């Protein structure tokens, strides 16, 4: 009888944790600060090596060959970036394989796949999305970065 009670408690706890994880997946989280990284950080060099271009906002999304949801994230990001092609500062869609750039993933604190970052024209993180991004949320967060005034 005690084993059944323990099993029921564990199932309830696992269900609660699962609900919390699913609730936060795909949500946009604004960056804590828009300040440059610490002077000893080599973030700018790592971003440049991955293909981030100064002067242009970038949607940087980490993926891997073995990641199933990454294909859905790729489609959502490509769709939203395509919609913003005619913007004043059109965003760059940059997909990075986490296995090819482990230093960059450590620097940006990527803990799960897919993870999507919105970088302004200076290469500063403005938002991040863990999981498959929702197109409307990504569009809303990315649009202000495509205007010259907000990117400076």
PDB file of C-alpha atoms in Angstrom:
ATOM      1  CA  UNK A   1       0.000   0.000   0.000  1.00  0.00           C
ATOM      2  CA  UNK A   2       2.873   2.382   0.795  1.00  0.00           C
ATOM      3  CA  UNK A   3       4.421   1.682  -2.604  1.00  0.00           C
ATOM      4  CA  UNK A   4       1.198   2.748  -4.335  1.00  0.00           C
ATOM      5  CA  UNK A   5       1.064   5.963  -2.305  1.00  0.00           C
ATOM      6  CA  UNK A   6       4.675   6.755  -3.208  1.00  0.00           C
ATOM      7  CA  UNK A   7       3.912   6.048  -6.857  1.00  0.00           C
ATOM      8  CA  UNK A   8       0.889   8.370  -6.819  1.00  0.00           C
ATOM      9  CA  UNK A   9       2.881  11.167  -5.153  1.00  0.00           C
ATOM     10  CA  UNK A  10       5.688  10.801  -7.709  1.00  0.00           C
ATOM     11  CA  UNK A  11       3.217  10.901 -10.595  1.00  0.00           C
ATOM     12  CA  UNK A  12       1.606  14.065  -9.228  1.00  0.00           C
ATOM     13  CA  UNK A  13       5.003  15.728  -8.787  1.00  0.00           C
ATOM     14  CA  UNK A  14       6.158  14.733 -12.271  1.00  0.00           C
ATOM     15  CA  UNK A  15       2.928  16.043 -13.781  1.00  0.00           C
ATOM     16  CA  UNK A  16       3.361  19.370 -11.964  1.00  0.00           C
ATOM     17  CA  UNK A  17       6.941  19.759 -13.179  1.00  0.00           C
ATOM     18  CA  UNK A  18       5.882  18.863 -16.721  1.00  0.00           C
ATOM     19  CA  UNK A  19       3.138  21.474 -16.700  1.00  0.00           C
ATOM     20  CA  UNK A  20       5.551  24.176 -15.506  1.00  0.00           C
ATOM     21  CA  UNK A  21       8.128  23.304 -18.160  1.00  0.00           C
ATOM     22  CA  UNK A  22       5.546  23.284 -20.973  1.00  0.00           C
ATOM     23  CA  UNK A  23       4.058  26.569 -19.775  1.00  0.00           C
ATOM     24  CA  UNK A  24       7.403  28.373 -20.139  1.00  0.00           C
ATOM     25  CA  UNK A  25       8.462  26.748 -23.403  1.00  0.00           C
ATOM     26  CA  UNK A  26       8.444  29.079 -26.407  1.00  0.00           C
ATOM     27  CA  UNK A  27       7.989  32.252 -24.348  1.00  0.00           C
ATOM     28  CA  UNK A  28      10.018  35.351 -25.057  1.00  0.00           C
ATOM     29  CA  UNK A  29      12.247  36.425 -22.189  1.00  0.00           C
ATOM     30  CA  UNK A  30      13.709  39.912 -22.423  1.00  0.00           C
ATOM     31  CA  UNK A  31      17.411  40.206 -21.724  1.00  0.00           C
ATOM     32  CA  UNK A  32      18.155  41.369 -18.190  1.00  0.00           C
ATOM     33  CA  UNK A  33      20.285  44.227 -19.480  1.00  0.00           C
ATOM     34  CA  UNK A  34      21.342  45.624 -22.818  1.00  0.00           C
ATOM     35  CA  UNK A  35      24.819  46.332 -21.484  1.00  0.00           C
ATOM     36  CA  UNK A  36      27.884  45.026 -23.280  1.00  0.00           C
ATOM     37  CA  UNK A  37      29.423  41.815 -21.908  1.00  0.00           C
ATOM     38  CA  UNK A  38      32.299  41.930 -19.450  1.00  0.00           C
ATOM     39  CA  UNK A  39      35.626  43.154 -20.893  1.00  0.00           C
ATOM     40  CA  UNK A  40      37.282  39.750 -20.442  1.00  0.00           C
ATOM     41  CA  UNK A  41      34.474  38.101 -22.440  1.00  0.00           C
ATOM     42  CA  UNK A  42      35.227  37.031 -25.997  1.00  0.00           C
ATOM     43  CA  UNK A  43      31.535  37.097 -26.946  1.00  0.00           C
ATOM     44  CA  UNK A  44      32.007  39.527 -29.866  1.00  0.00           C
ATOM     45  CA  UNK A  45      34.691  37.345 -31.436  1.00  0.00           C
ATOM     46  CA  UNK A  46      32.603  34.203 -30.992  1.00  0.00           C
ATOM     47  CA  UNK A  47      29.526  35.869 -32.508  1.00  0.00           C
ATOM     48  CA  UNK A  48      31.571  37.151 -35.452  1.00  0.00           C
ATOM     49  CA  UNK A  49      33.000  33.662 -36.030  1.00  0.00           C
ATOM     50  CA  UNK A  50      29.447  32.282 -36.096  1.00  0.00           C
ATOM     51  CA  UNK A  51      28.408  34.841 -38.748  1.00  0.00           C
ATOM     52  CA  UNK A  52      26.839  37.751 -36.842  1.00  0.00           C
ATOM     53  CA  UNK A  53      27.256  40.931 -38.895  1.00  0.00           C
ATOM     54  CA  UNK A  54      27.709  44.267 -37.074  1.00  0.00           C
ATOM     55  CA  UNK A  55      25.092  46.869 -37.943  1.00  0.00           C
ATOM     56  CA  UNK A  56      22.344  44.348 -38.589  1.00  0.00           C
ATOM     57  CA  UNK A  57      19.866  42.781 -36.163  1.00  0.00           C
ATOM     58  CA  UNK A  58      20.169  39.011 -36.014  1.00  0.00           C
ATOM     59  CA  UNK A  59      17.976  36.094 -35.057  1.00  0.00           C
ATOM     60  CA  UNK A  60      20.468  33.546 -33.791  1.00  0.00           C
ATOM     61  CA  UNK A  61      19.039  30.111 -33.158  1.00  0.00           C
ATOM     62  CA  UNK A  62      20.933  27.135 -31.817  1.00  0.00           C
ATOM     63  CA  UNK A  63      20.082  23.700 -33.142  1.00  0.00           C
ATOM     64  CA  UNK A  64      21.579  20.274 -33.780  1.00  0.00           C
ATOM     65  CA  UNK A  65      21.108  17.438 -36.249  1.00  0.00           C
ATOM     66  CA  UNK A  66      19.733  15.234 -33.480  1.00  0.00           C
ATOM     67  CA  UNK A  67      17.169  17.840 -32.287  1.00  0.00           C
ATOM     68  CA  UNK A  68      13.613  17.126 -33.431  1.00  0.00           C
ATOM     69  CA  UNK A  69      11.931  20.445 -32.458  1.00  0.00           C
ATOM     70  CA  UNK A  70      14.742  22.417 -34.124  1.00  0.00           C
ATOM     71  CA  UNK A  71      13.145  21.881 -37.534  1.00  0.00           C
ATOM     72  CA  UNK A  72       9.955  23.580 -36.329  1.00  0.00           C
ATOM     73  CA  UNK A  73      11.986  26.458 -34.862  1.00  0.00           C
ATOM     74  CA  UNK A  74      13.827  26.799 -38.181  1.00  0.00           C
ATOM     75  CA  UNK A  75      10.527  27.135 -40.078  1.00  0.00           C
ATOM     76  CA  UNK A  76       9.085  29.707 -37.653  1.00  0.00           C
ATOM     77  CA  UNK A  77      12.236  31.845 -37.667  1.00  0.00           C
ATOM     78  CA  UNK A  78      12.545  31.713 -41.466  1.00  0.00           C
ATOM     79  CA  UNK A  79       8.905  32.741 -41.851  1.00  0.00           C
ATOM     80  CA  UNK A  80       9.163  35.726 -39.499  1.00  0.00           C
ATOM     81  CA  UNK A  81      12.501  36.900 -40.921  1.00  0.00           C
ATOM     82  CA  UNK A  82      11.011  36.618 -44.424  1.00  0.00           C
ATOM     83  CA  UNK A  83       8.114  38.857 -43.386  1.00  0.00           C
ATOM     84  CA  UNK A  84      10.576  41.504 -42.181  1.00  0.00           C
ATOM     85  CA  UNK A  85      12.751  41.526 -45.330  1.00  0.00           C
ATOM     86  CA  UNK A  86      11.508  44.962 -46.362  1.00  0.00           C
ATOM     87  CA  UNK A  87      12.198  46.546 -42.955  1.00  0.00           C
ATOM     88  CA  UNK A  88      14.636  49.423 -42.572  1.00  0.00           C
ATOM     89  CA  UNK A  89      17.179  47.039 -40.995  1.00  0.00           C
ATOM     90  CA  UNK A  90      16.161  43.566 -42.183  1.00  0.00           C
ATOM     91  CA  UNK A  91      17.151  40.891 -39.672  1.00  0.00           C
ATOM     92  CA  UNK A  92      19.660  38.194 -40.449  1.00  0.00           C
ATOM     93  CA  UNK A  93      18.543  34.584 -39.889  1.00  0.00           C
ATOM     94  CA  UNK A  94      21.513  32.692 -38.493  1.00  0.00           C
ATOM     95  CA  UNK A  95      21.280  29.054 -37.434  1.00  0.00           C
ATOM     96  CA  UNK A  96      24.185  27.717 -35.380  1.00  0.00           C
ATOM     97  CA  UNK A  97      24.895  24.055 -34.717  1.00  0.00           C
ATOM     98  CA  UNK A  98      25.542  23.722 -30.994  1.00  0.00           C
ATOM     99  CA  UNK A  99      28.009  20.902 -31.634  1.00  0.00           C
ATOM    100  CA  UNK A 100      30.067  23.092 -33.996  1.00  0.00           C
ATOM    101  CA  UNK A 101      30.146  26.141 -31.673  1.00  0.00           C
ATOM    102  CA  UNK A 102      30.296  24.843 -28.079  1.00  0.00           C
ATOM    103  CA  UNK A 103      32.214  27.923 -26.839  1.00  0.00           C
ATOM    104  CA  UNK A 104      29.503  30.277 -28.101  1.00  0.00           C
ATOM    105  CA  UNK A 105      26.762  28.158 -26.557  1.00  0.00           C
ATOM    106  CA  UNK A 106      28.588  28.270 -23.199  1.00  0.00           C
ATOM    107  CA  UNK A 107      29.117  32.030 -23.476  1.00  0.00           C
ATOM    108  CA  UNK A 108      25.408  32.599 -24.165  1.00  0.00           C
ATOM    109  CA  UNK A 109      24.358  30.043 -21.534  1.00  0.00           C
ATOM    110  CA  UNK A 110      22.374  27.814 -23.899  1.00  0.00           C
ATOM    111  CA  UNK A 111      20.915  25.033 -21.750  1.00  0.00           C
ATOM    112  CA  UNK A 112      18.358  23.455 -24.095  1.00  0.00           C
ATOM    113  CA  UNK A 113      17.532  23.153 -27.775  1.00  0.00           C
ATOM    114  CA  UNK A 114      16.169  24.914 -29.651  1.00  0.00           C
ATOM    115  CA  UNK A 115      17.145  28.282 -28.185  1.00  0.00           C
ATOM    116  CA  UNK A 116      16.592  31.475 -30.165  1.00  0.00           C
ATOM    117  CA  UNK A 117      18.237  34.845 -29.484  1.00  0.00           C
ATOM    118  CA  UNK A 118      17.328  38.284 -30.758  1.00  0.00           C
ATOM    119  CA  UNK A 119      20.452  40.403 -31.148  1.00  0.00           C
ATOM    120  CA  UNK A 120      20.295  44.118 -31.926  1.00  0.00           C
ATOM    121  CA  UNK A 121      22.497  45.795 -34.530  1.00  0.00           C
ATOM    122  CA  UNK A 122      25.325  46.067 -31.950  1.00  0.00           C
ATOM    123  CA  UNK A 123      25.230  42.322 -31.272  1.00  0.00           C
ATOM    124  CA  UNK A 124      23.681  42.728 -27.815  1.00  0.00           C
ATOM    125  CA  UNK A 125      21.128  40.182 -26.643  1.00  0.00           C
ATOM    126  CA  UNK A 126      17.640  41.720 -26.467  1.00  0.00           C
ATOM    127  CA  UNK A 127      15.588  38.563 -25.938  1.00  0.00           C
ATOM    128  CA  UNK A 128      15.802  34.793 -25.871  1.00  0.00           C
ATOM    129  CA  UNK A 129      13.277  32.042 -26.452  1.00  0.00           C
ATOM    130  CA  UNK A 130      13.740  28.499 -25.184  1.00  0.00           C
ATOM    131  CA  UNK A 131      11.838  25.920 -27.207  1.00  0.00           C
ATOM    132  CA  UNK A 132      10.010  26.477 -30.469  1.00  0.00           C
ATOM    133  CA  UNK A 133       9.173  30.193 -30.731  1.00  0.00           C
ATOM    134  CA  UNK A 134       5.629  31.341 -31.348  1.00  0.00           C
ATOM    135  CA  UNK A 135       5.582  33.326 -34.603  1.00  0.00           C
ATOM    136  CA  UNK A 136       3.519  36.212 -33.194  1.00  0.00           C
ATOM    137  CA  UNK A 137       5.784  36.590 -30.145  1.00  0.00           C
ATOM    138  CA  UNK A 138       8.945  36.439 -32.251  1.00  0.00           C
ATOM    139  CA  UNK A 139       7.559  39.007 -34.699  1.00  0.00           C
ATOM    140  CA  UNK A 140       6.529  41.355 -31.866  1.00  0.00           C
ATOM    141  CA  UNK A 141       9.948  41.114 -30.200  1.00  0.00           C
ATOM    142  CA  UNK A 142      11.958  41.372 -33.407  1.00  0.00           C
ATOM    143  CA  UNK A 143      10.146  44.245 -35.130  1.00  0.00           C
ATOM    144  CA  UNK A 144      11.528  47.020 -32.852  1.00  0.00           C
ATOM    145  CA  UNK A 145      15.075  45.862 -33.639  1.00  0.00           C
ATOM    146  CA  UNK A 146      14.527  46.476 -37.368  1.00  0.00           C
ATOM    147  CA  UNK A 147      14.120  50.236 -36.915  1.00  0.00           C
ATOM    148  CA  UNK A 148      17.227  52.446 -36.781  1.00  0.00           C
ATOM    149  CA  UNK A 149      16.175  54.453 -33.691  1.00  0.00           C
ATOM    150  CA  UNK A 150      15.589  51.459 -31.407  1.00  0.00           C
ATOM    151  CA  UNK A 151      18.763  49.664 -32.453  1.00  0.00           C
ATOM    152  CA  UNK A 152      21.042  52.447 -31.216  1.00  0.00           C
TER     153      UNK A 152
END
